[in-house]
Coordinates of C-alpha atoms in Angstrom, one line a residue:
X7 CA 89.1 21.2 147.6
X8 CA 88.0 22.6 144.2
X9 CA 90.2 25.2 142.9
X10 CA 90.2 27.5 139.7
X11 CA 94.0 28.4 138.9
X12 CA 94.6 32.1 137.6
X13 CA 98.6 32.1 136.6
X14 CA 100.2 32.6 133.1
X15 CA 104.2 32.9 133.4
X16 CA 107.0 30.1 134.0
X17 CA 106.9 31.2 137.6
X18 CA 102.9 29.9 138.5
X19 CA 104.0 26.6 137.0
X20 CA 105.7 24.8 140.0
X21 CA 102.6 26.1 142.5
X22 CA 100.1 24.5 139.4
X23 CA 102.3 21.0 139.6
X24 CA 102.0 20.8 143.5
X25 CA 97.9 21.2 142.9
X26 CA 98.3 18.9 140.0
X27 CA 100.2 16.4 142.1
X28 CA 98.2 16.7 145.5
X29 CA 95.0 14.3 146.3
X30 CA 93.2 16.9 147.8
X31 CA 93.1 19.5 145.5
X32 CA 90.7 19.3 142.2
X33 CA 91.5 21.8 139.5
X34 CA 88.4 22.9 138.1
X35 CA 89.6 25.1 135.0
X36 CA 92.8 27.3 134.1
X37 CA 92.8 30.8 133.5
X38 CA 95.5 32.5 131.9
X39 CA 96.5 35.5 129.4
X40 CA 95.8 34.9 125.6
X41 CA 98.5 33.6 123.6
X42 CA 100.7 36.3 122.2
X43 CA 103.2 36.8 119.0
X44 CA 106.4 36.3 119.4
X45 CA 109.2 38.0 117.5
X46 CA 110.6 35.2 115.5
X47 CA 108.0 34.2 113.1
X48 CA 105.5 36.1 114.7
X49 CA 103.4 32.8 115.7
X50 CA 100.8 32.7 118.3
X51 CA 102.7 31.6 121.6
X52 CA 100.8 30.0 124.4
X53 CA 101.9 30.5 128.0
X54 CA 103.8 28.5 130.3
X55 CA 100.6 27.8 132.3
X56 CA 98.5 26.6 129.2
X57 CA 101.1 24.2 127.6
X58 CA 101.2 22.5 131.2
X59 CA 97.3 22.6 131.4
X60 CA 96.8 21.2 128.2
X61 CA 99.1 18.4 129.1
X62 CA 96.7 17.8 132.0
X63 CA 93.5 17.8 130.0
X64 CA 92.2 20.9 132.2
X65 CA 89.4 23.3 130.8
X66 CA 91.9 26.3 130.0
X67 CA 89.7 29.9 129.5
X68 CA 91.5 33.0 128.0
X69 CA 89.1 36.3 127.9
X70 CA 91.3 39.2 127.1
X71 CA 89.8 41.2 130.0
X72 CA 88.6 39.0 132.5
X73 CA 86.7 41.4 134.8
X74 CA 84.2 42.3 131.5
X75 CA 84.3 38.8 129.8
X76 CA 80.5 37.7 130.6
X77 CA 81.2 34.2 129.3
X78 CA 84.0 33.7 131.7
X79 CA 82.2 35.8 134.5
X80 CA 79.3 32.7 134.0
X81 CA 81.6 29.8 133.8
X82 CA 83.7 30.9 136.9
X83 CA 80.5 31.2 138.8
X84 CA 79.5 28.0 138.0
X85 CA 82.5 26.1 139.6
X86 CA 81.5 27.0 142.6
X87 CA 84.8 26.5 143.5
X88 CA 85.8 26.6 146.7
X89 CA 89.5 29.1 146.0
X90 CA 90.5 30.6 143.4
X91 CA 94.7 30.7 143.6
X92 CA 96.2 33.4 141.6
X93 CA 100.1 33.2 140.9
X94 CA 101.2 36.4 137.9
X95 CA 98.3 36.3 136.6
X96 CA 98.5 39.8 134.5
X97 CA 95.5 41.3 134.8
X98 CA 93.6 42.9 137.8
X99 CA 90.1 40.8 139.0
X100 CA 87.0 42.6 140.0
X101 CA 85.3 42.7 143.6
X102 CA 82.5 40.2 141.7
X103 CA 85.6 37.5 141.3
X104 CA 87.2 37.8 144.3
X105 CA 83.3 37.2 145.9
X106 CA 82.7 34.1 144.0
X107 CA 84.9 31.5 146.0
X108 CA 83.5 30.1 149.1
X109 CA 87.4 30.7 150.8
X110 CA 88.5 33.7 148.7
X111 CA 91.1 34.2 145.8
X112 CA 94.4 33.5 147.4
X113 CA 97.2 34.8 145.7
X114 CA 100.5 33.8 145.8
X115 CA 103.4 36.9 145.8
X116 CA 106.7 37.1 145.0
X117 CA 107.9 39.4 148.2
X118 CA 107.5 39.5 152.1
X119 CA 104.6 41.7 152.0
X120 CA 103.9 44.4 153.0
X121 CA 107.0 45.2 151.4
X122 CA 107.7 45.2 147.7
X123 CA 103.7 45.4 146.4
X124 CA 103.4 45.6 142.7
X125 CA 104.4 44.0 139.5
X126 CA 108.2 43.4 139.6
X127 CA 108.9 42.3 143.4
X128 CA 111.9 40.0 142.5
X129 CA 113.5 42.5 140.3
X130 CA 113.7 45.6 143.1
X131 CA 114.6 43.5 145.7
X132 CA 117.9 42.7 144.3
X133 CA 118.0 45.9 142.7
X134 CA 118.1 47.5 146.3
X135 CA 120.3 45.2 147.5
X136 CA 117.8 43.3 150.2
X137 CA 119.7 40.5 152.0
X138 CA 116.6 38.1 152.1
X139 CA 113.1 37.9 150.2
X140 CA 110.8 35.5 150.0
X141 CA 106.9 34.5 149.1
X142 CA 103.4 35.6 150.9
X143 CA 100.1 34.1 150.6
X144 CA 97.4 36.5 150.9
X145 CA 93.3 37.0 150.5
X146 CA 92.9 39.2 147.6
X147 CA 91.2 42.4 148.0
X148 CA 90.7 45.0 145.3
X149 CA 93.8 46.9 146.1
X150 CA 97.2 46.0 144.6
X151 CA 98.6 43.4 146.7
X152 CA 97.0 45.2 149.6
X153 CA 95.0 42.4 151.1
X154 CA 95.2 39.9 154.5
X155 CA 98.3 38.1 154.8
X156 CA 98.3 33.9 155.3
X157 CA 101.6 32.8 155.2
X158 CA 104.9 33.9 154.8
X159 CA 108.5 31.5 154.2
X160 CA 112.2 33.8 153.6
X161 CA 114.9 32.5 151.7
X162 CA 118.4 34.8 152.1
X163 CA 119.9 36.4 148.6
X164 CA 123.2 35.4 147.8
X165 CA 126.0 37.8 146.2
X166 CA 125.7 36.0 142.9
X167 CA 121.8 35.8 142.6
X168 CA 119.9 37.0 139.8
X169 CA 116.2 37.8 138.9
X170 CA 116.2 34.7 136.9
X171 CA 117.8 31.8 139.3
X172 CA 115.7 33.8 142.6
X173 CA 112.6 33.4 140.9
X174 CA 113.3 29.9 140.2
X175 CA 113.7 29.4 143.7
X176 CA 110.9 31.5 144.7
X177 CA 108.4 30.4 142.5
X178 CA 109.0 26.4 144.4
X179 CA 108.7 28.1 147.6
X180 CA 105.2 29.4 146.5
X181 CA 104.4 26.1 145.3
X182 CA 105.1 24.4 148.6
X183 CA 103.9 27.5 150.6
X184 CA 100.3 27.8 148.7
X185 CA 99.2 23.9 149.3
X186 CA 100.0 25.0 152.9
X187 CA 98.2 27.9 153.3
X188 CA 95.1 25.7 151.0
X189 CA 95.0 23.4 153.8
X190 CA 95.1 25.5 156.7
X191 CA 92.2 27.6 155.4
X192 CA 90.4 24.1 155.1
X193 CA 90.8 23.8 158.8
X194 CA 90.3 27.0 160.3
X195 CA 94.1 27.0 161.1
X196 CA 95.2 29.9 160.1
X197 CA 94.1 34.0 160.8
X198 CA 94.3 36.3 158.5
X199 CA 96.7 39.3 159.1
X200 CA 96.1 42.9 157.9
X201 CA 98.9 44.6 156.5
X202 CA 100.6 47.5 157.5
X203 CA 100.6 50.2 154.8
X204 CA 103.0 52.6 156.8
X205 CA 105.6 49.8 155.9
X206 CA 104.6 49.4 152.3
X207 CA 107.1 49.9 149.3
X208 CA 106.0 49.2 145.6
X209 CA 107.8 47.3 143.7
X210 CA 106.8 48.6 140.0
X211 CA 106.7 47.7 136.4
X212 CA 110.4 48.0 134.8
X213 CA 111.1 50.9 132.6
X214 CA 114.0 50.9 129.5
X215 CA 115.8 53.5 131.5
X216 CA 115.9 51.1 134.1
X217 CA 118.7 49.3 132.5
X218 CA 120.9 51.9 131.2
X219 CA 123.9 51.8 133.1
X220 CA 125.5 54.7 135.0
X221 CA 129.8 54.4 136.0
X222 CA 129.2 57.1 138.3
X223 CA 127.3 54.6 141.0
X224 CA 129.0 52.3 143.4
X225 CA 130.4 48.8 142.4
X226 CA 127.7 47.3 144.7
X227 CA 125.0 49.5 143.4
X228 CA 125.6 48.4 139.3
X229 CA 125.8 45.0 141.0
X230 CA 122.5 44.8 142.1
X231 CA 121.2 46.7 139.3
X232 CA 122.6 44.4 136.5
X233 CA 121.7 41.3 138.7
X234 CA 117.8 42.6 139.6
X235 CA 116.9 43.6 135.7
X236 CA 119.1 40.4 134.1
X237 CA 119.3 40.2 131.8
X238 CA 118.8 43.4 130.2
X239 CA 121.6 46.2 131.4
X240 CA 123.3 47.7 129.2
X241 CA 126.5 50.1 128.7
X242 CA 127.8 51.8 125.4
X243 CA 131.4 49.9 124.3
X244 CA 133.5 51.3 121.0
X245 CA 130.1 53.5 120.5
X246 CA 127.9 50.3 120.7
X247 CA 125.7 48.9 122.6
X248 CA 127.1 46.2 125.0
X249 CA 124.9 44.3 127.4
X250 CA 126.8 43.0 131.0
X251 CA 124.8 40.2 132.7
X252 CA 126.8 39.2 135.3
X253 CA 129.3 41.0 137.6
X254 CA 130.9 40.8 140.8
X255 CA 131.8 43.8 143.2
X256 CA 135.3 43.7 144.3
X257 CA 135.3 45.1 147.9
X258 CA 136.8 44.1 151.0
X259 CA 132.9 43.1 152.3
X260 CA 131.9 40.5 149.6
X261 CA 135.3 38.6 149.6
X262 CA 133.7 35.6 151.8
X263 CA 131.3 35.2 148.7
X264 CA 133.6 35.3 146.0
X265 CA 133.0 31.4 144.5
X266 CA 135.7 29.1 144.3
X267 CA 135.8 29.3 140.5
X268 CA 137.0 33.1 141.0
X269 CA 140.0 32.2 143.6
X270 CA 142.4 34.2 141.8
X271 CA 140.2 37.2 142.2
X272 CA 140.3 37.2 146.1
X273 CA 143.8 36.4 145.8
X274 CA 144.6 39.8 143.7
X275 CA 141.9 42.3 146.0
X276 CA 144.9 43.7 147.9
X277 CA 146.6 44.5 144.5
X278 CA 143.5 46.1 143.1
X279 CA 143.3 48.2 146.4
X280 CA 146.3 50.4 144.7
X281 CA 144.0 50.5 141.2
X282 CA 142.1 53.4 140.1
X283 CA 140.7 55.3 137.7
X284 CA 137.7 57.4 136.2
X285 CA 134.2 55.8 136.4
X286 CA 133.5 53.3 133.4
X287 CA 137.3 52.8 132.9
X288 CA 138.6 49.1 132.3
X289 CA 141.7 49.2 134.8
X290 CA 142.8 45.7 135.0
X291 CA 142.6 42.5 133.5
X292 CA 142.6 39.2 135.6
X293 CA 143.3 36.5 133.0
X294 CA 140.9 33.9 132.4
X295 CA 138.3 35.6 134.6
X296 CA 137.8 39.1 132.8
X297 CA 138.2 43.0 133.0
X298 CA 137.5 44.7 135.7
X299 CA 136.3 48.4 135.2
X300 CA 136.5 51.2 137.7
X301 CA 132.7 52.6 139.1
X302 CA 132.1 55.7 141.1
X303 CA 133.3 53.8 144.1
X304 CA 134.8 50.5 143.8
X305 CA 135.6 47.9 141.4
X306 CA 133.3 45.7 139.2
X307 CA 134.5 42.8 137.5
X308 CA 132.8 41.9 134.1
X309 CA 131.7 38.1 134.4
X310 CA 129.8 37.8 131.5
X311 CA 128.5 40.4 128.4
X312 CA 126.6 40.4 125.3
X313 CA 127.7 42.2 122.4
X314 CA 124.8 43.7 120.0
X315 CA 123.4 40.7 117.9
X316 CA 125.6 38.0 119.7
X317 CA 125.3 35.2 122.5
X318 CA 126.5 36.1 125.6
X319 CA 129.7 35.4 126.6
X320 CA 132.3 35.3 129.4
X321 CA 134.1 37.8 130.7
X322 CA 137.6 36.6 129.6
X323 CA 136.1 35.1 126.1
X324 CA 134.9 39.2 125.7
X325 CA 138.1 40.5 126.5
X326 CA 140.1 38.3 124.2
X327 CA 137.1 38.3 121.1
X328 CA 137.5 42.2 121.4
X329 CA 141.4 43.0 122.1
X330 CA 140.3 44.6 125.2
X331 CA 142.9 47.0 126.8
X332 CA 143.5 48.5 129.7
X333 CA 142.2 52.4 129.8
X334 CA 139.6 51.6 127.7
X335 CA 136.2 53.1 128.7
X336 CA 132.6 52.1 129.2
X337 CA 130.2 55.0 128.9
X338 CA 126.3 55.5 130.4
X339 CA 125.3 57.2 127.3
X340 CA 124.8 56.4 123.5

């Protein structure tokens, strides 16, 4: 089969290996965002997508705006390729692509459609506290992520799970998922499924308010919060900005999950039972764990935080570097 790949971020990379590494698939050319700047230095970065094409020798194309590129609009016309497969690509194709492949542009999403449309599936999935996700292959349409369903594979979300580590593990279930749905298309093996848009959600870009932090929630709800936008949460600390990447709610429910590593925590729950204290407040210390601050109901410990303009750190490593005390408070505001 002769394929043009549309994907720019690390999470396209494992589905563009599995073409890469399969006999039956012939990649034609790569299309991918334009390098961009980067902070440090400010040098032209290329993407994830075009470092591995360029490994491979492939034909990489990168218009700015692919739907009004003419020269791009000619050269993917004259693959006559057979699919297009499109995993985060970043930019929205035109009915004209989507028409030009003899077995459509299938795309390759990061949610078990028809929930969790949009941009940042991974993210609000843990940010809602799902228990399972998972990847969809679909024929694109012109709507956003609105088109025929293929395939479908789940994979459950763990207490501990973050945007990062999910997406790693998503983005190999795509890979696997997509040469399946490739080869079933080949053979006539598979029937497209409409989606139902009465049980639509949308899963949307990620705003900077999105990661300010608010006590007043529940334990479980900061959780997921500081887990779905990782690493990027933040809280103010001693009228600064401190960052928290990594927690873990301390209820009765989410004992069974509690790793090994954090035994002394499950051994101490029944004496945090008798702990309270205003939202934001730091109300115990475990030693070499962390602190564990009071929300608007239940208790959070702190795993891991980053101070403003330092590496991240652990929990404990935090509370000793700072001379944390008990009854000291963490605030949602500036």
């Amino acid at each position: 089969m002769k394929v043009v790949f549309f994907g720019t971020p690390e999470f396209a990379i494992p589905t563009l290996e599995k073409l890469l590494n399969h006999p039956e698939f012939e990649i034609l050319a790569v299309v991918t965002q334009p390098d961009k700047r980067r902070e440090r230095g400010n040098k032209l970065t290329p993407s994830p997508v075009k470092t591995l094409a360029l490994q491979h020798n492939l034909s990489v194309w990168q218009p700015e705006r692919v739907k009004k590129d003419r020269e791009t609009l000619a050269q993917l016309q004259q693959t006559e390729a057979d699919a297009f497969v499109v995993v985060a690509y970043g930019q929205i194709l035109s009915k004209k692509i989507l028409n030009m492949p003899k077995l459509g542009c299938i795309n390759v999403h990061g949610s078990i459609l028809p929930k969790y449309r949009g941009a940042a599936p991974i993210q609000w999935c843990l940010c809602n506290g799902e228990p399972e996700t998972g990847i969809t292959t679909m024929l694109m349409d012109a709507g956003m992520d609105t088109g025929d369903m293929l395939l479908k594979a789940t994979t459950p979300i763990e207490l501990l799970d973050n945007a990062d580590n999910l997406a790693v593990r998503l983005a190999t279930i795509g890979g696997d998922l997509l040469i399946e749905t490739l080869l079933k298309l080949k053979h006539q093996e598979i029937q497209p499924i409409p989606q139902n848009n009465a049980e639509a959600t949308y899963a949307p870009l990620i705003q900077k308010q999105d990661y300010q932090l608010d006590w007043t929630k529940s334990a479980i709800q900061l959780h997921n919060q500081i887990r779905g936008f990782y690493p990027n949460c933040w809280t103010t600390f001693r009228n600064q900005t401190l960052k928290i990447t990594a927690t873990l709610p301390l209820g009765s429910a989410d004992a069974e999950e509690i790793p090994p590593e954090l035994a002394t925590i499950r051994q101490k729950l029944p004496d945090l039972s008798n702990i309270s204290g205003i939202p934001g407040e730091i109300v115990s210390i475990t030693k070499g764990i962390g602190a564990i601050a009071q929300t608007g109901a239940g208790l959070l410990l702190l795993r891991e935080v980053q101070l403003a303009g330092k590496r991240p750190q652990s929990g404990w490593d935090f509370v000793n570097g700072a001379r944390l005390t008990v009854g000291e408070i963490l605030k949602s505001e500036v």
